[in-house]
Coordinates of C-alpha atoms and ligand atoms in Angstrom, one line a residue:
M23 CA -65.7 17.5 15.4
E24 CA -68.4 18.9 15.4
K25 CA -70.0 19.7 18.9
K26 CA -73.9 18.6 19.2
N27 CA -76.0 19.2 21.6
Q28 CA -75.3 18.6 25.0
L29 CA -76.6 15.1 26.6
Y30 CA -75.9 14.7 30.3
E31 CA -74.7 17.3 33.3
G32 CA -73.0 16.3 36.0
K33 CA -71.1 17.0 39.2
A34 CA -67.9 17.5 37.3
K35 CA -68.6 17.8 33.6
K36 CA -71.0 18.0 30.7
V37 CA -70.9 15.6 27.7
Y38 CA -71.5 16.5 24.5
E39 CA -73.3 14.7 21.2
T40 CA -71.0 14.9 18.4
D41 CA -71.5 14.8 14.5
D42 CA -70.1 11.2 14.9
P43 CA -72.8 8.8 16.6
E44 CA -69.3 6.6 18.5
V45 CA -68.0 10.0 19.8
L46 CA -69.0 12.3 22.2
I47 CA -67.6 15.6 23.9
V48 CA -66.4 15.6 27.7
S49 CA -66.2 19.1 29.1
Y50 CA -64.4 19.6 33.1
K51 CA -66.5 21.8 35.2
D52 CA -64.7 23.2 38.1
D53 CA -67.5 22.9 40.0
A54 CA -67.1 20.2 42.9
T55 CA -69.2 18.4 45.3
A56 CA -68.8 16.0 47.9
F57 CA -71.1 13.8 50.6
N58 CA -73.1 13.4 47.6
G59 CA -73.8 16.9 46.4
L60 CA -74.4 18.1 49.9
K61 CA -71.1 20.4 49.9
K62 CA -70.5 22.2 47.9
G63 CA -68.4 24.8 46.0
S64 CA -65.9 25.5 42.8
I65 CA -62.3 24.5 42.7
T66 CA -60.1 27.6 40.1
G67 CA -58.5 25.4 37.9
K68 CA -59.5 21.8 38.6
G69 CA -61.7 21.3 35.1
V70 CA -58.1 22.2 33.3
I71 CA -56.1 19.6 35.6
N72 CA -58.4 16.9 35.3
N73 CA -58.6 17.1 31.5
Q74 CA -55.0 16.8 31.3
M75 CA -54.4 14.4 34.3
S76 CA -56.7 12.1 33.1
N77 CA -55.8 12.0 29.5
L78 CA -51.6 12.2 30.2
L79 CA -53.0 8.8 32.7
M80 CA -55.3 7.3 30.4
Q81 CA -53.3 7.2 27.4
G82 CA -50.2 5.5 29.4
L83 CA -52.7 2.9 30.9
E84 CA -53.7 2.0 26.5
K85 CA -49.4 1.2 26.6
K86 CA -50.2 -0.6 29.3
G87 CA -52.9 -3.1 27.9
V88 CA -55.6 -1.1 29.6
P89 CA -58.3 -0.2 26.3
T90 CA -60.0 3.1 27.7
H91 CA -62.3 6.0 26.7
Y92 CA -60.5 8.4 25.6
I93 CA -59.7 10.2 22.2
E94 CA -57.8 12.4 21.3
E95 CA -57.4 16.0 23.9
L96 CA -59.6 19.1 22.1
S97 CA -58.6 22.3 24.2
E98 CA -57.6 22.9 28.3
R99 CA -61.0 21.1 29.0
E100 CA -62.4 19.5 26.5
T101 CA -62.1 15.9 25.5
A102 CA -63.7 13.9 22.8
V103 CA -64.4 10.2 24.3
K104 CA -65.6 7.3 22.8
R105 CA -69.2 6.6 23.5
V106 CA -69.8 4.0 25.9
K107 CA -73.0 2.9 28.3
I108 CA -71.2 3.2 32.2
L109 CA -71.4 0.0 34.2
P110 CA -73.0 1.5 37.3
L111 CA -70.5 0.1 39.2
E112 CA -68.1 2.8 41.2
V113 CA -65.0 0.3 41.5
I114 CA -62.3 1.4 44.2
I115 CA -59.4 -0.2 45.6
R116 CA -56.9 1.1 48.0
N117 CA -53.9 0.3 48.9
I118 CA -53.9 2.9 52.6
S119 CA -56.7 3.4 54.7
A120 CA -58.4 6.0 54.9
G121 CA -61.9 8.0 54.2
S122 CA -64.8 5.8 53.8
F123 CA -62.8 2.5 54.8
S124 CA -61.7 3.8 58.0
K125 CA -65.1 5.1 59.5
R126 CA -66.5 1.9 58.3
Y127 CA -64.2 -0.1 59.9
G128 CA -63.8 1.7 63.4
V129 CA -59.4 2.1 62.3
E130 CA -57.0 5.3 62.0
E131 CA -56.1 5.8 58.4
G132 CA -52.5 5.3 57.2
I133 CA -52.8 1.7 57.7
V134 CA -50.8 0.7 54.5
F135 CA -52.3 -2.7 53.1
D136 CA -49.4 -5.8 52.6
N137 CA -52.2 -6.7 49.0
P138 CA -54.3 -3.2 47.5
T139 CA -58.5 -4.3 48.0
I140 CA -61.2 -3.8 46.0
E141 CA -64.4 -3.2 46.5
F142 CA -67.8 -2.0 44.3
S143 CA -70.7 0.9 44.8
Y144 CA -74.1 0.9 42.9
K145 CA -73.2 3.9 41.4
N146 CA -77.1 5.5 42.4
D147 CA -76.9 8.9 44.1
D148 CA -80.7 8.4 45.4
L149 CA -79.2 5.2 47.7
G150 CA -75.9 7.3 48.1
D151 CA -73.7 4.7 46.0
P152 CA -74.3 1.7 48.3
L153 CA -71.8 -0.6 48.7
L154 CA -72.5 -4.3 47.2
N155 CA -70.1 -7.5 46.1
D156 CA -69.6 -9.5 43.1
D157 CA -72.9 -11.4 43.7
H158 CA -74.9 -8.5 44.1
A159 CA -73.6 -6.4 40.7
I160 CA -74.5 -10.0 39.0
A161 CA -78.0 -9.9 40.8
L162 CA -78.6 -7.0 40.1
K163 CA -77.6 -6.9 36.0
L164 CA -75.4 -4.5 36.9
C165 CA -72.9 -6.2 34.9
T166 CA -71.8 -10.1 33.9
R167 CA -69.7 -11.9 35.7
E168 CA -67.0 -11.9 32.8
E169 CA -67.3 -8.3 32.6
L170 CA -66.8 -8.3 36.4
E171 CA -63.6 -10.7 35.9
T172 CA -62.9 -8.1 33.6
V173 CA -63.3 -4.9 35.4
K174 CA -61.3 -6.7 38.1
K175 CA -57.7 -7.4 35.9
Y176 CA -58.2 -4.0 34.4
A177 CA -58.9 -2.1 38.1
F178 CA -55.8 -4.0 38.9
I179 CA -53.5 -3.1 36.1
V180 CA -54.4 0.5 37.0
N181 CA -53.1 0.2 40.1
D182 CA -49.2 -0.9 39.6
F183 CA -49.3 1.9 37.1
L184 CA -51.0 4.5 38.9
K185 CA -48.6 3.3 41.8
D186 CA -45.8 3.2 39.7
V187 CA -46.2 6.9 37.9
W188 CA -47.4 8.4 41.3
K189 CA -44.2 7.3 43.2
T190 CA -41.9 8.9 40.8
C191 CA -43.8 12.0 41.7
G192 CA -43.1 11.8 45.3
V193 CA -47.3 10.9 45.7
T194 CA -48.0 7.7 47.3
L195 CA -51.3 6.5 46.0
V196 CA -53.7 5.7 48.7
D197 CA -56.4 4.5 47.0
F198 CA -59.0 5.3 44.4
K199 CA -62.4 5.7 42.4
I200 CA -62.9 4.2 38.9
E201 CA -65.7 3.4 36.4
F202 CA -65.7 1.6 33.0
G203 CA -67.8 2.1 30.3
K204 CA -69.3 -0.5 27.8
T205 CA -69.1 0.7 23.7
S206 CA -70.9 -0.8 20.8
D207 CA -69.1 -3.7 20.0
G208 CA -69.3 -4.9 24.4
T209 CA -65.8 -4.2 24.7
I210 CA -65.2 -3.0 28.7
V211 CA -63.0 0.0 28.3
L212 CA -61.8 2.7 31.2
A213 CA -63.9 5.6 31.5
D214 CA -64.7 9.0 33.6
E215 CA -62.0 10.1 34.9
I216 CA -58.6 9.9 37.3
S217 CA -57.4 12.8 38.9
P218 CA -57.1 14.6 42.5
D219 CA -61.7 14.5 42.6
T220 CA -60.9 10.5 42.1
C221 CA -58.2 9.7 43.8
R222 CA -56.1 10.1 47.6
L223 CA -52.7 10.9 46.6
W224 CA -50.5 11.8 49.9
D225 CA -46.8 13.4 50.1
S226 CA -44.4 10.8 49.7
K227 CA -42.2 13.1 52.6
T228 CA -44.8 14.6 54.3
G229 CA -48.2 13.0 54.4
E230 CA -49.8 15.8 53.2
K231 CA -52.7 15.6 52.1
L232 CA -52.7 16.8 47.5
D233 CA -56.4 15.9 46.3
K234 CA -60.2 16.4 47.4
D235 CA -60.0 15.1 50.8
R236 CA -58.8 18.9 51.5
F237 CA -61.9 20.5 50.1
R238 CA -63.6 17.7 51.6
R239 CA -62.1 18.1 54.6
D240 CA -61.9 22.1 54.7
L241 CA -58.1 22.1 55.2
G242 CA -57.3 24.2 52.7
G243 CA -54.5 25.4 50.2
V244 CA -56.8 23.5 47.6
E245 CA -56.4 24.9 44.6
E246 CA -52.1 24.5 45.3
A247 CA -52.5 20.7 45.5
Y248 CA -54.6 20.3 42.3
A249 CA -51.2 22.8 40.9
E250 CA -48.9 20.6 42.5
V251 CA -49.9 17.1 41.6
M252 CA -50.4 18.5 38.3
K253 CA -46.8 20.4 38.2
R254 CA -45.0 16.8 39.9
L255 CA -47.1 14.9 37.1
R256 CA -46.2 16.5 33.9
Q257 CA -42.6 16.2 35.4
A258 CA -42.3 12.2 35.5
S259 CA -42.1 10.9 32.0
L260 CA -45.3 8.8 31.6
Ligands
TMP318 P1 -64.6 6.6 50.4 O1 -62.8 6.8 51.5 O2 -64.9 7.8 50.5 O3 -64.7 5.1 49.9 O4 -63.3 7.3 49.0 C1 -62.7 6.2 48.2 C2 -61.9 6.4 47.4 O5 -62.8 7.4 45.8 C3 -61.1 8.4 46.8 O6 -60.0 8.7 46.2 C4 -62.3 9.1 46.7 C5 -63.0 8.2 45.9 N1 -64.6 8.3 45.5 C6 -65.1 9.1 44.3 O7 -64.2 9.5 43.1 N2 -65.8 9.9 44.2 C7 -66.9 9.9 45.3 O8 -68.4 9.4 44.6 C8 -66.1 8.8 46.3 C9 -67.2 8.9 47.7 C10 -65.1 8.7 46.8

């Protein structure tokens, strides 16, 4: 597969075209941002970890019936993926209160919900990714109602799978954000990444944060936390 021109550079990844119009190459960077790019930094080795973790998890999800953009890991930082049109929706599942949920509703972090919650944000940096409901997403033509139902169905399967996987690693899955894309034939597939950048992961015994909140909140030990969760995931057979 031949890497061609760069199509796009985001906050954490670059995307390249290839000689196959249906295939793109994603290249993971060590750059880290938070608060809509206000806070900038770098997490050494993050790109390698996020690439490898995302690929392992997406391969596991394929087996659970969730189609993904994953094709093939090409190198430590690069992966061939299906070309998709990203639905401009951030899909967030929460099992435990934290982050913007706690802030918005004025509750402490760590409340375990009886059932997972799902919410959507409009993926639009200029607007600060505002929260929206199903009807808003459809009114804005971000997707159809049918596509939204598919997205929701897949998102809860992703939650069940990730919760189980992380549990075997001694890690509690607090919440996560995923994104979906549409292939040229209209199939909805899981895209973007699943990594400590996009999940809240707490050590099951100590409650220690093992995700990007260490960067967001200046807790220190960021690289060590990413390496720790990756090590545990490798040890757990998927
Ligand atoms: P939140 O509590 O800040 O809304 O975050 C919910 C989850 O989404 C958390 O696991 C972190 C993840 N997330 C992203 O992946 N990208 C983002 O830009 C934000 C704000 C959160």
